[in-house]
CSV table of C-alpha atoms in Angstrom, one decimal:
chain,number,residue,atom,x,y,z
A,297,UNK,CA,-28.6,-39.4,-25.5
A,298,UNK,CA,-24.6,-41.1,-26.3
A,299,UNK,CA,-24.2,-38.6,-23.8
A,300,UNK,CA,-26.3,-39.9,-20.6
A,301,UNK,CA,-24.6,-43.2,-21.1
A,302,UNK,CA,-21.4,-41.0,-21.4
A,303,UNK,CA,-22.3,-39.7,-18.0
A,304,UNK,CA,-24.1,-43.2,-16.5
A,305,UNK,CA,-20.4,-44.4,-16.9
A,306,UNK,CA,-18.9,-41.6,-15.4
A,307,UNK,CA,-20.8,-42.1,-12.4
A,308,UNK,CA,-20.5,-45.8,-12.5
A,309,UNK,CA,-17.1,-45.7,-13.2
A,310,UNK,CA,-16.9,-43.3,-9.9
A,311,UNK,CA,-18.3,-46.0,-7.2
A,312,UNK,CA,-15.9,-48.2,-8.7
A,313,UNK,CA,-12.7,-46.3,-8.2
A,314,UNK,CA,-11.1,-48.4,-5.5
A,315,UNK,CA,-11.1,-46.9,-2.0
A,316,UNK,CA,-7.9,-48.9,-1.8
A,317,UNK,CA,-5.2,-49.1,1.3
A,318,UNK,CA,-2.3,-47.0,0.5
A,319,UNK,CA,-1.3,-47.0,-3.3
A,320,UNK,CA,2.6,-46.6,-4.5
A,321,UNK,CA,3.0,-43.5,-6.4
A,322,UNK,CA,3.7,-45.4,-9.6
A,323,UNK,CA,0.3,-47.2,-8.8
A,324,UNK,CA,-1.2,-44.0,-8.8
A,325,UNK,CA,0.6,-42.2,-11.3
A,326,UNK,CA,-0.9,-45.2,-13.3
A,327,UNK,CA,-4.2,-45.2,-12.3
A,328,UNK,CA,-5.4,-41.7,-12.2
A,329,UNK,CA,-2.3,-39.1,-12.9
A,330,UNK,CA,-1.6,-41.2,-16.5
A,331,UNK,CA,-4.7,-39.8,-18.3
A,332,UNK,CA,-3.3,-36.6,-18.7
A,333,UNK,CA,0.0,-36.8,-17.9
A,334,UNK,CA,1.3,-39.5,-20.0
A,335,UNK,CA,0.2,-37.6,-23.9
A,336,UNK,CA,0.2,-34.2,-22.5
A,337,UNK,CA,-4.1,-33.7,-22.7
A,338,UNK,CA,-5.1,-30.6,-21.6
A,339,UNK,CA,-1.5,-29.4,-21.7
A,340,UNK,CA,-0.7,-31.2,-18.9
A,341,UNK,CA,3.4,-31.9,-18.6
A,342,UNK,CA,4.0,-34.8,-19.8
A,343,UNK,CA,5.6,-37.8,-18.3
A,344,UNK,CA,9.3,-37.9,-18.5
A,345,UNK,CA,9.1,-35.3,-20.9
A,346,UNK,CA,12.5,-33.3,-19.4
A,347,UNK,CA,11.2,-29.7,-21.1
A,348,UNK,CA,7.4,-29.9,-20.4
A,349,UNK,CA,8.5,-30.4,-16.8
A,350,UNK,CA,11.6,-28.3,-15.5
A,351,UNK,CA,10.0,-25.2,-15.6
A,352,UNK,CA,7.6,-26.4,-13.2
A,353,UNK,CA,10.1,-28.1,-10.8
A,354,UNK,CA,12.5,-24.4,-10.9
A,355,UNK,CA,9.3,-23.6,-9.0
A,356,UNK,CA,10.6,-25.8,-6.1
A,357,UNK,CA,8.9,-29.3,-5.4
A,358,UNK,CA,6.9,-27.6,-2.6
A,359,UNK,CA,4.9,-26.2,-4.5
A,360,UNK,CA,4.2,-28.8,-7.4
A,361,UNK,CA,3.3,-31.4,-4.2
A,362,UNK,CA,0.4,-28.1,-3.3
A,363,UNK,CA,-0.4,-28.4,-7.0
A,364,UNK,CA,-0.8,-31.7,-7.4
A,365,UNK,CA,-2.9,-31.7,-3.6
A,366,UNK,CA,-5.0,-28.2,-4.4
A,367,UNK,CA,-5.3,-28.5,-8.0
A,368,UNK,CA,-4.3,-25.0,-10.4
A,369,UNK,CA,-7.0,-22.9,-12.5
A,370,UNK,CA,-4.6,-24.0,-16.2
A,371,UNK,CA,-6.2,-27.4,-15.6
A,372,UNK,CA,-5.1,-29.5,-13.4
A,373,UNK,CA,-7.9,-30.6,-10.4
A,374,UNK,CA,-7.3,-31.4,-6.9
A,375,UNK,CA,-5.3,-35.2,-6.4
A,376,UNK,CA,-6.1,-35.5,-10.7
A,377,UNK,CA,-10.1,-34.7,-9.7
A,378,UNK,CA,-9.3,-38.1,-6.9
A,379,UNK,CA,-10.6,-37.0,-4.0
A,380,UNK,CA,-10.0,-40.2,-2.6
A,381,UNK,CA,-6.5,-39.9,-2.8
A,382,UNK,CA,-4.9,-39.2,0.3
A,383,UNK,CA,-2.3,-36.5,0.5
A,384,UNK,CA,0.5,-38.9,0.5
A,385,UNK,CA,-0.6,-41.0,-2.1
A,386,UNK,CA,-0.5,-37.7,-4.2
A,387,UNK,CA,2.7,-36.8,-3.4
A,388,UNK,CA,4.0,-39.8,-4.3
A,389,UNK,CA,2.9,-39.7,-7.6
A,390,UNK,CA,4.7,-35.9,-8.0
A,391,UNK,CA,8.0,-37.5,-6.8
A,392,UNK,CA,7.0,-40.9,-9.1
A,393,UNK,CA,6.9,-38.6,-12.2
A,394,UNK,CA,9.6,-36.2,-10.9
A,395,UNK,CA,12.1,-39.5,-10.7
A,396,UNK,CA,11.2,-39.6,-14.4
A,397,UNK,CA,12.3,-36.3,-15.8
A,398,UNK,CA,15.5,-37.1,-13.5
A,399,UNK,CA,17.0,-40.2,-15.6
A,400,UNK,CA,15.5,-38.1,-18.7
A,401,UNK,CA,17.4,-35.7,-18.3
A,402,UNK,CA,20.3,-37.6,-19.3
A,403,UNK,CA,20.6,-36.7,-23.7
A,404,UNK,CA,19.8,-40.4,-24.5
A,405,UNK,CA,15.8,-40.2,-23.3
A,406,UNK,CA,15.3,-36.8,-24.4
A,407,UNK,CA,15.2,-39.0,-28.1
A,408,UNK,CA,11.4,-39.5,-28.3
A,409,UNK,CA,11.2,-35.8,-28.7
A,410,UNK,CA,12.3,-33.8,-31.4
A,411,UNK,CA,9.9,-35.6,-33.8
A,412,UNK,CA,11.1,-36.2,-37.1
A,413,UNK,CA,11.5,-33.0,-38.9
A,414,UNK,CA,13.6,-34.9,-41.8
A,415,UNK,CA,11.0,-36.8,-42.5
A,416,UNK,CA,9.1,-33.9,-43.1
A,417,UNK,CA,11.4,-32.6,-45.2
A,418,UNK,CA,11.1,-35.2,-47.9
A,419,UNK,CA,7.6,-35.2,-47.1
A,420,UNK,CA,7.3,-31.7,-48.6
A,421,UNK,CA,9.1,-32.6,-51.6
A,422,UNK,CA,7.1,-35.0,-52.7
A,423,UNK,CA,5.1,-32.2,-52.6
A,424,UNK,CA,5.1,-31.6,-55.8
A,425,UNK,CA,3.9,-34.5,-56.9
A,426,UNK,CA,0.7,-34.5,-56.3
A,427,UNK,CA,-2.4,-35.1,-57.9
A,428,UNK,CA,-5.9,-34.3,-57.4
A,429,UNK,CA,-7.0,-36.8,-59.8
A,430,UNK,CA,-9.1,-39.5,-58.3
A,431,UNK,CA,-5.4,-42.5,-59.1
A,432,UNK,CA,-7.1,-44.3,-61.9
A,433,UNK,CA,-5.1,-47.7,-59.3
A,434,UNK,CA,-3.6,-48.0,-55.7
A,435,UNK,CA,0.1,-48.3,-56.7
A,436,UNK,CA,1.6,-49.6,-53.8
A,437,UNK,CA,4.0,-46.3,-53.2
A,438,UNK,CA,7.9,-47.6,-52.3
A,439,UNK,CA,7.5,-48.0,-48.2
A,440,UNK,CA,8.6,-45.0,-47.1
A,441,UNK,CA,12.1,-46.3,-44.4
A,442,UNK,CA,12.8,-42.7,-43.2
A,443,UNK,CA,10.6,-43.3,-40.2
A,444,UNK,CA,13.5,-45.4,-38.6
A,445,UNK,CA,16.6,-42.8,-39.7
A,446,UNK,CA,14.5,-40.6,-39.0
A,447,UNK,CA,14.4,-41.2,-35.3
A,448,UNK,CA,18.2,-41.3,-34.6
A,449,UNK,CA,19.1,-37.6,-35.9
A,450,UNK,CA,16.4,-36.8,-34.6
A,451,UNK,CA,17.9,-38.0,-31.4
A,452,UNK,CA,20.9,-35.7,-31.8
A,453,UNK,CA,18.3,-33.7,-31.2
A,454,UNK,CA,17.5,-32.7,-27.2
A,455,UNK,CA,14.3,-31.1,-26.4
A,456,UNK,CA,15.1,-27.5,-26.0
A,457,UNK,CA,13.7,-26.5,-22.5
A,458,UNK,CA,12.5,-23.5,-23.8
A,459,UNK,CA,11.2,-23.3,-26.8
A,460,UNK,CA,9.1,-20.1,-27.6
A,461,UNK,CA,6.1,-22.9,-28.3
A,462,UNK,CA,5.5,-24.5,-25.0
A,463,UNK,CA,2.2,-26.0,-25.5
A,464,UNK,CA,1.4,-25.3,-29.2
A,465,UNK,CA,1.3,-28.0,-31.4
A,466,UNK,CA,4.5,-27.8,-32.9
A,467,UNK,CA,4.1,-27.6,-37.3
A,468,UNK,CA,6.6,-30.7,-37.4
A,469,UNK,CA,3.2,-32.4,-35.9
A,470,UNK,CA,0.9,-31.5,-38.0
A,471,UNK,CA,-0.4,-33.6,-41.3
A,472,UNK,CA,1.9,-36.2,-40.6
A,473,UNK,CA,1.7,-39.2,-43.6
A,474,UNK,CA,0.1,-41.6,-42.7
A,475,UNK,CA,2.8,-44.2,-41.5
A,476,UNK,CA,4.4,-41.4,-38.5
A,477,UNK,CA,1.0,-40.3,-37.9
A,478,UNK,CA,0.0,-43.1,-34.7
A,479,UNK,CA,-3.4,-43.7,-35.8
A,480,UNK,CA,-2.3,-46.3,-39.0
A,481,UNK,CA,-0.5,-49.3,-38.8
A,482,UNK,CA,3.0,-48.8,-40.0
A,483,UNK,CA,3.9,-52.6,-40.0
A,484,UNK,CA,0.8,-53.0,-43.2
A,485,UNK,CA,2.2,-52.7,-46.0
A,486,UNK,CA,-1.3,-51.0,-47.1
A,487,UNK,CA,-0.5,-47.3,-44.7
A,488,UNK,CA,2.2,-47.0,-46.6
A,489,UNK,CA,-0.2,-46.6,-50.2
A,490,UNK,CA,-1.8,-43.6,-48.9
A,491,UNK,CA,-0.8,-40.4,-50.0
A,492,UNK,CA,0.2,-38.6,-46.6
A,493,UNK,CA,-1.7,-35.3,-46.4
A,494,UNK,CA,0.4,-32.1,-47.3
A,495,UNK,CA,1.2,-33.5,-50.8
A,496,UNK,CA,-2.7,-33.3,-51.6
A,497,UNK,CA,-2.6,-29.8,-49.8
A,498,UNK,CA,-0.2,-28.2,-51.2
A,499,UNK,CA,-3.0,-25.6,-53.6
A,500,UNK,CA,-5.1,-25.2,-51.2
A,501,UNK,CA,-5.7,-22.0,-48.8
A,502,UNK,CA,-4.7,-22.4,-45.8
A,503,UNK,CA,-6.2,-22.0,-42.8
A,504,UNK,CA,-5.5,-21.9,-38.3
A,505,UNK,CA,-6.9,-25.5,-37.5
A,506,UNK,CA,-8.3,-28.4,-38.3
A,507,UNK,CA,-6.8,-29.6,-41.7
A,508,UNK,CA,-5.8,-26.4,-41.8
A,509,UNK,CA,-7.3,-25.9,-45.1
A,510,UNK,CA,-9.3,-23.6,-45.4
A,511,UNK,CA,-12.2,-25.8,-47.5
A,512,UNK,CA,-14.4,-22.3,-47.6
A,513,UNK,CA,-12.3,-20.6,-49.7
A,514,UNK,CA,-10.8,-24.0,-51.6
A,515,UNK,CA,-14.0,-24.5,-53.4
A,516,UNK,CA,-14.5,-20.0,-54.1
A,517,UNK,CA,-11.0,-20.0,-55.2
A,518,UNK,CA,-12.0,-22.9,-57.9
A,519,UNK,CA,-8.9,-24.7,-56.5
A,520,UNK,CA,-11.3,-27.5,-55.4
A,521,UNK,CA,-14.3,-29.7,-56.7
A,522,UNK,CA,-15.4,-32.2,-55.6
A,523,UNK,CA,-18.1,-33.7,-57.2
A,524,UNK,CA,-22.3,-33.6,-55.9
A,525,UNK,CA,-23.1,-36.5,-57.2
A,526,UNK,CA,-21.5,-40.0,-57.2
A,527,UNK,CA,-21.5,-40.4,-60.9
A,528,UNK,CA,-22.5,-36.9,-62.7
A,529,UNK,CA,-19.3,-34.7,-62.1
A,530,UNK,CA,-21.2,-32.0,-63.7
A,531,UNK,CA,-23.7,-32.5,-60.9
A,532,UNK,CA,-23.9,-28.3,-59.3
A,533,UNK,CA,-24.5,-28.1,-55.7
A,534,UNK,CA,-28.0,-26.3,-55.1
A,535,UNK,CA,-27.0,-23.3,-52.8
A,536,UNK,CA,-29.2,-21.4,-50.8
A,537,UNK,CA,-27.8,-17.5,-49.8
A,538,UNK,CA,-29.1,-17.7,-46.6
A,539,UNK,CA,-28.2,-16.0,-43.8
A,540,UNK,CA,-28.8,-16.5,-39.5
A,541,UNK,CA,-28.5,-14.2,-37.2
A,542,UNK,CA,-27.9,-15.3,-33.7
A,543,UNK,CA,-27.4,-13.1,-30.7
A,544,UNK,CA,-25.2,-13.6,-28.9
A,545,UNK,CA,-25.6,-12.7,-24.5
A,546,UNK,CA,-22.4,-10.9,-23.4
A,547,UNK,CA,-19.4,-10.1,-25.8
A,548,UNK,CA,-18.8,-12.7,-26.9
A,549,UNK,CA,-20.3,-10.6,-31.1
A,550,UNK,CA,-23.0,-12.3,-32.5
A,551,UNK,CA,-23.3,-15.4,-34.4
A,552,UNK,CA,-24.2,-15.1,-38.0
A,553,UNK,CA,-24.8,-19.1,-39.9
A,554,UNK,CA,-24.2,-18.8,-43.3
A,555,UNK,CA,-26.4,-21.3,-45.1
A,556,UNK,CA,-24.2,-20.5,-48.9
A,557,UNK,CA,-21.4,-22.3,-47.6
A,558,UNK,CA,-23.3,-25.1,-45.8
A,559,UNK,CA,-25.2,-26.1,-48.9
A,560,UNK,CA,-22.4,-25.9,-50.8
A,561,UNK,CA,-21.0,-29.1,-49.1
A,562,UNK,CA,-24.1,-30.4,-47.6
A,563,UNK,CA,-27.8,-32.1,-48.4
A,564,UNK,CA,-30.7,-29.9,-46.5
A,565,UNK,CA,-31.7,-33.2,-45.2
A,566,UNK,CA,-28.0,-33.3,-43.7
A,567,UNK,CA,-28.9,-30.6,-40.9
A,568,UNK,CA,-33.3,-30.4,-41.6
A,569,UNK,CA,-34.9,-31.4,-38.9
A,570,UNK,CA,-32.7,-33.8,-37.3
A,571,UNK,CA,-30.7,-31.2,-35.7
A,572,UNK,CA,-32.5,-28.0,-37.0
A,573,UNK,CA,-35.8,-27.5,-36.9
A,574,UNK,CA,-35.7,-24.7,-40.1
A,575,UNK,CA,-37.2,-22.1,-38.4
A,576,UNK,CA,-34.7,-19.2,-36.9
A,577,UNK,CA,-34.5,-18.8,-33.1
A,578,UNK,CA,-36.2,-22.1,-32.7
A,579,UNK,CA,-33.4,-24.2,-31.5
A,580,UNK,CA,-31.7,-23.9,-28.2
A,581,UNK,CA,-27.5,-23.7,-29.3
A,582,UNK,CA,-25.2,-23.3,-26.6
A,583,UNK,CA,-21.6,-23.4,-26.7
A,584,UNK,CA,-22.3,-26.1,-24.3
A,585,UNK,CA,-23.7,-28.5,-26.5
A,586,UNK,CA,-21.3,-27.3,-29.6
A,587,UNK,CA,-18.6,-28.7,-26.9
A,588,UNK,CA,-20.2,-31.9,-26.5
A,589,UNK,CA,-20.8,-32.7,-30.6
A,590,UNK,CA,-24.3,-31.9,-30.7
A,591,UNK,CA,-26.3,-28.8,-32.7
A,592,UNK,CA,-22.7,-26.8,-34.8
A,593,UNK,CA,-20.7,-29.4,-33.1
A,594,UNK,CA,-22.1,-32.3,-35.1
A,595,UNK,CA,-20.0,-31.2,-37.6
A,596,UNK,CA,-18.0,-28.4,-36.0
A,597,UNK,CA,-15.1,-29.9,-34.0
A,598,UNK,CA,-15.1,-33.0,-36.4
A,599,UNK,CA,-14.9,-32.7,-39.7
A,600,UNK,CA,-15.7,-28.9,-40.3
A,601,UNK,CA,-13.2,-26.2,-38.9
A,602,UNK,CA,-13.3,-26.7,-34.9
A,603,UNK,CA,-14.4,-25.2,-32.2
A,604,UNK,CA,-11.3,-23.4,-31.7
A,605,UNK,CA,-11.7,-21.2,-34.1
A,606,UNK,CA,-14.3,-18.5,-32.5
A,607,UNK,CA,-14.0,-15.8,-35.0
A,608,UNK,CA,-15.6,-17.8,-37.9
A,609,UNK,CA,-19.4,-18.5,-36.4
A,610,UNK,CA,-18.4,-15.3,-34.3
A,611,UNK,CA,-18.7,-12.6,-36.8
A,612,UNK,CA,-20.8,-10.0,-36.3
A,613,UNK,CA,-20.0,-7.5,-33.9
A,614,UNK,CA,-22.5,-5.7,-31.3
A,615,UNK,CA,-24.4,-2.9,-31.9
A,616,UNK,CA,-22.4,-1.2,-28.6
A,617,UNK,CA,-19.1,-2.2,-30.4
A,618,UNK,CA,-20.2,-1.0,-33.8
A,619,UNK,CA,-20.4,2.3,-32.8
A,620,UNK,CA,-16.9,3.6,-31.0
A,621,UNK,CA,-15.4,1.5,-34.1
A,622,UNK,CA,-17.2,3.7,-36.7
A,623,UNK,CA,-16.6,6.8,-35.3
A,624,UNK,CA,-13.6,6.9,-35.8
A,625,UNK,CA,-12.5,6.7,-40.3
A,626,UNK,CA,-15.3,9.9,-39.1
A,627,UNK,CA,-13.1,12.0,-37.7
B,168,UNK,CA,-18.1,-18.8,-20.8
B,169,UNK,CA,-16.9,-19.2,-17.1
B,170,UNK,CA,-20.1,-22.1,-16.5
B,171,UNK,CA,-18.5,-23.8,-20.4
B,172,UNK,CA,-14.6,-24.3,-18.6
B,173,UNK,CA,-16.2,-25.5,-15.8
B,174,UNK,CA,-18.2,-27.7,-17.5
B,175,UNK,CA,-14.8,-28.5,-19.4
B,176,UNK,CA,-13.1,-29.1,-16.6
B,177,UNK,CA,-15.8,-31.7,-14.7
B,178,UNK,CA,-16.0,-33.7,-18.1
B,179,UNK,CA,-12.4,-34.6,-17.8
B,180,UNK,CA,-12.1,-34.9,-14.0
B,181,UNK,CA,-14.8,-36.6,-14.4
B,182,UNK,CA,-13.8,-38.7,-17.5
B,183,UNK,CA,-10.4,-39.7,-15.6
B,184,UNK,CA,-12.1,-41.8,-13.0
B,185,UNK,CA,-14.0,-43.6,-16.2
B,186,UNK,CA,-10.8,-44.2,-17.3
B,187,UNK,CA,-9.0,-44.8,-15.0
B,188,UNK,CA,-11.2,-48.1,-13.8
B,189,UNK,CA,-10.4,-48.9,-17.6
B,190,UNK,CA,-7.4,-48.4,-18.9
B,191,UNK,CA,-3.5,-48.4,-18.7
B,192,UNK,CA,-0.5,-45.9,-18.4
B,193,UNK,CA,0.7,-45.8,-22.1
B,194,UNK,CA,-1.0,-43.8,-24.2
B,195,UNK,CA,1.1,-42.8,-27.7
B,196,UNK,CA,-0.1,-39.8,-28.7
B,197,UNK,CA,-1.7,-40.2,-32.0
B,198,UNK,CA,-0.9,-37.2,-34.3
B,199,UNK,CA,-3.6,-38.4,-37.1
B,200,UNK,CA,-5.4,-36.1,-40.0
B,201,UNK,CA,-8.7,-34.3,-38.3
B,202,UNK,CA,-11.6,-36.1,-39.5
B,203,UNK,CA,-10.3,-39.1,-39.4
B,204,UNK,CA,-12.7,-42.1,-38.8
B,205,UNK,CA,-11.7,-45.2,-37.2
B,206,UNK,CA,-14.4,-47.9,-37.8
B,207,UNK,CA,-13.6,-51.0,-35.6
B,208,UNK,CA,-17.0,-52.5,-34.1
B,209,UNK,CA,-15.3,-55.9,-36.1
B,210,UNK,CA,-12.2,-55.9,-37.3
B,211,UNK,CA,-10.9,-56.6,-33.4
B,212,UNK,CA,-12.7,-59.8,-33.5
B,213,UNK,CA,-11.7,-60.8,-36.8
B,214,UNK,CA,-8.8,-60.2,-36.1
B,215,UNK,CA,-8.1,-57.9,-38.9
B,216,UNK,CA,-7.0,-53.6,-38.2
B,217,UNK,CA,-9.5,-51.5,-37.6
B,218,UNK,CA,-10.8,-49.9,-41.0
B,219,UNK,CA,-9.5,-45.8,-41.1
B,220,UNK,CA,-11.6,-43.4,-43.3
B,221,UNK,CA,-10.0,-40.7,-44.5
B,222,UNK,CA,-12.7,-37.3,-44.4
B,223,UNK,CA,-10.3,-34.8,-46.1
B,224,UNK,CA,-8.8,-37.3,-49.2
B,225,UNK,CA,-12.7,-38.5,-49.5
B,226,UNK,CA,-14.0,-34.6,-49.3
B,227,UNK,CA,-11.5,-33.5,-51.9
B,228,UNK,CA,-14.0,-34.9,-54.6
B,229,UNK,CA,-16.7,-36.1,-52.9
B,230,UNK,CA,-19.3,-33.0,-51.0
B,231,UNK,CA,-20.8,-34.3,-48.1
B,232,UNK,CA,-24.2,-34.9,-49.8
B,233,UNK,CA,-22.8,-37.2,-51.6
B,234,UNK,CA,-22.0,-39.9,-48.4
B,235,UNK,CA,-24.3,-38.4,-45.7
B,236,UNK,CA,-27.0,-37.8,-47.9
B,237,UNK,CA,-27.1,-39.9,-51.1
B,238,UNK,CA,-25.3,-42.3,-49.8
B,239,UNK,CA,-27.1,-43.0,-46.2
B,240,UNK,CA,-24.3,-42.7,-44.1
B,241,UNK,CA,-25.0,-41.5,-40.4
B,242,UNK,CA,-22.3,-38.9,-39.0
B,243,UNK,CA,-21.5,-41.6,-36.1
B,244,UNK,CA,-18.3,-42.7,-36.4
B,245,UNK,CA,-19.1,-46.3,-35.9
B,246,UNK,CA,-23.0,-46.1,-36.4
B,247,UNK,CA,-23.1,-47.5,-39.6
B,248,UNK,CA,-22.7,-51.0,-38.8
B,249,UNK,CA,-20.2,-51.9,-42.3
B,250,UNK,CA,-19.7,-54.9,-42.4
B,251,UNK,CA,-18.4,-56.1,-46.0
B,252,UNK,CA,-21.2,-58.3,-47.0
B,253,UNK,CA,-22.7,-55.6,-47.0
B,254,UNK,CA,-19.7,-53.1,-49.2
B,255,UNK,CA,-19.8,-56.3,-51.6
B,256,UNK,CA,-23.3,-55.5,-52.3
B,257,UNK,CA,-22.2,-52.6,-53.4
B,258,UNK,CA,-23.3,-50.7,-49.9
B,259,UNK,CA,-21.4,-47.7,-48.1
B,260,UNK,CA,-18.2,-47.9,-49.4
B,261,UNK,CA,-18.7,-50.3,-51.7
B,262,UNK,CA,-20.6,-48.2,-53.5
B,263,UNK,CA,-17.4,-46.3,-54.7
B,264,UNK,CA,-15.3,-48.9,-53.7
B,265,UNK,CA,-16.8,-51.3,-56.3
B,266,UNK,CA,-13.5,-50.8,-58.9
B,267,UNK,CA,-15.9,-48.5,-61.4
B,268,UNK,CA,-16.2,-45.1,-59.0
B,269,UNK,CA,-12.5,-46.3,-57.2
B,270,UNK,CA,-10.3,-49.8,-56.5
B,271,UNK,CA,-12.4,-52.3,-55.2
B,272,UNK,CA,-12.6,-53.9,-52.1
B,273,UNK,CA,-9.3,-57.1,-52.7
B,274,UNK,CA,-7.3,-54.2,-51.3
B,275,UNK,CA,-7.5,-55.0,-47.8
B,276,UNK,CA,-5.2,-53.5,-46.6
B,277,UNK,CA,-5.9,-50.3,-47.7
B,278,UNK,CA,-8.7,-49.9,-45.5
B,279,UNK,CA,-7.8,-51.4,-43.2
B,280,UNK,CA,-5.4,-49.7,-42.2
B,281,UNK,CA,-5.1,-49.0,-38.2
B,282,UNK,CA,-3.2,-50.2,-35.7
B,283,UNK,CA,-4.8,-53.0,-33.7
B,284,UNK,CA,-6.2,-52.3,-31.1
B,285,UNK,CA,-7.2,-49.0,-31.8
B,286,UNK,CA,-10.7,-47.8,-30.7
B,287,UNK,CA,-13.8,-46.2,-32.9
B,288,UNK,CA,-13.6,-41.9,-33.1
B,289,UNK,CA,-13.4,-39.5,-34.6
B,290,UNK,CA,-9.7,-38.6,-34.8
B,291,UNK,CA,-8.8,-34.7,-33.2
B,292,UNK,CA,-12.7,-34.4,-32.5
B,293,UNK,CA,-13.8,-32.2,-29.7
B,294,UNK,CA,-14.5,-35.1,-27.7
B,295,UNK,CA,-12.4,-37.0,-28.1
B,296,UNK,CA,-9.6,-34.0,-27.4
B,297,UNK,CA,-11.2,-34.0,-24.3
B,298,UNK,CA,-12.4,-37.2,-22.8
B,299,UNK,CA,-11.1,-40.3,-25.0
B,300,UNK,CA,-6.6,-40.9,-25.5
B,301,UNK,CA,-5.8,-41.3,-29.1
B,302,UNK,CA,-4.2,-44.1,-29.6
B,303,UNK,CA,-4.2,-47.9,-27.9
B,304,UNK,CA,-5.5,-49.6,-24.6
B,305,UNK,CA,-3.5,-52.5,-23.8
B,306,UNK,CA,-7.2,-55.0,-24.0
């Protein structure tokens, strides 16, 4: 459905890529490379970010040209995926990106980088005031002026080229308060009245991805008791305890699908019959479908824990793997 | 797994090509909370900021069933054709944002808090990370 239209769009877009005359490095960057290199999509070194580029430039510009022309195994597609580009155009784009990091090497340009460490401390302090009860009325919170102040603080600290985690989302970019998160408009008073996630997450059990909250444990430990009915706070969920094991070909552990954890949150009608026929083995499920937002991916990778948490789903060791493990403690 | 990788790569590459026809250079990296839904079917056109629905905030208070079964929200960002008439009538957000269960509709800016021009999306979703820029496209 939406996938098909998406694909159709891609095909159209493919056809629409102009086979223009020689384009400047800047144009090529803007039209092709920026999609990944502006934001660091898929781990691409970011435009203008000296820290991202330094280790690569160290290998020599000739190697970078080769990577741009032929692609790399780690996700850089040959010519950025636009094979209509001439070699010279692709190299021009590399030059254009390298020129930007020469500028960025000057301290002033490090500005954009290490974000808002100070603001986060403020938020953490506010965490004590967290409330789980729905608020009675929206109290217009004191408009945080921290954001402006912190950019200056941040500007003083240069980007660390050899930072330990180069690509992992740093702690300072997780669970940002609304005015800093890039989606909310900081110029609106409403934005500043919203609750920063960290002030609410304080007492909840942590996890490694998504909201970085283990929502299943939060219920188990009774840290949360969200309503099962819009009006009646006492309504109890209809929980069904039925595990479905889905064998997986290859070396990945089998998938255990637990009805219990799901029916704590969801109604049968959320999954049956629209997403899954309620019959063991009747549904064909694959990781590809899940990544595309179908089957388990309707929720996992959007609201429930994301697909990166392989072990949560692939939780049952294979017979083969179990035997040697079982043999050890016996000894 | 190979298939999966090549598929992801294929998708990324394809989308890149698609994007270069419609998009532009500046992709501010947005870092909003996982599961935040931006709803912008009509808001931009109507000169309002897009509405932002925070899942994390609501799921601390309600189980998914309340909205996605009882209130009939389809699990599709932008798929419910929500508008203010319906909300004031007590449908969708209006089932709660009625001054009884939660604060009422006059607090426009609490819902309409998105950066103008932000497209409808589930922030941080797999597809979205693979395929779409998080922030605001120019034009």
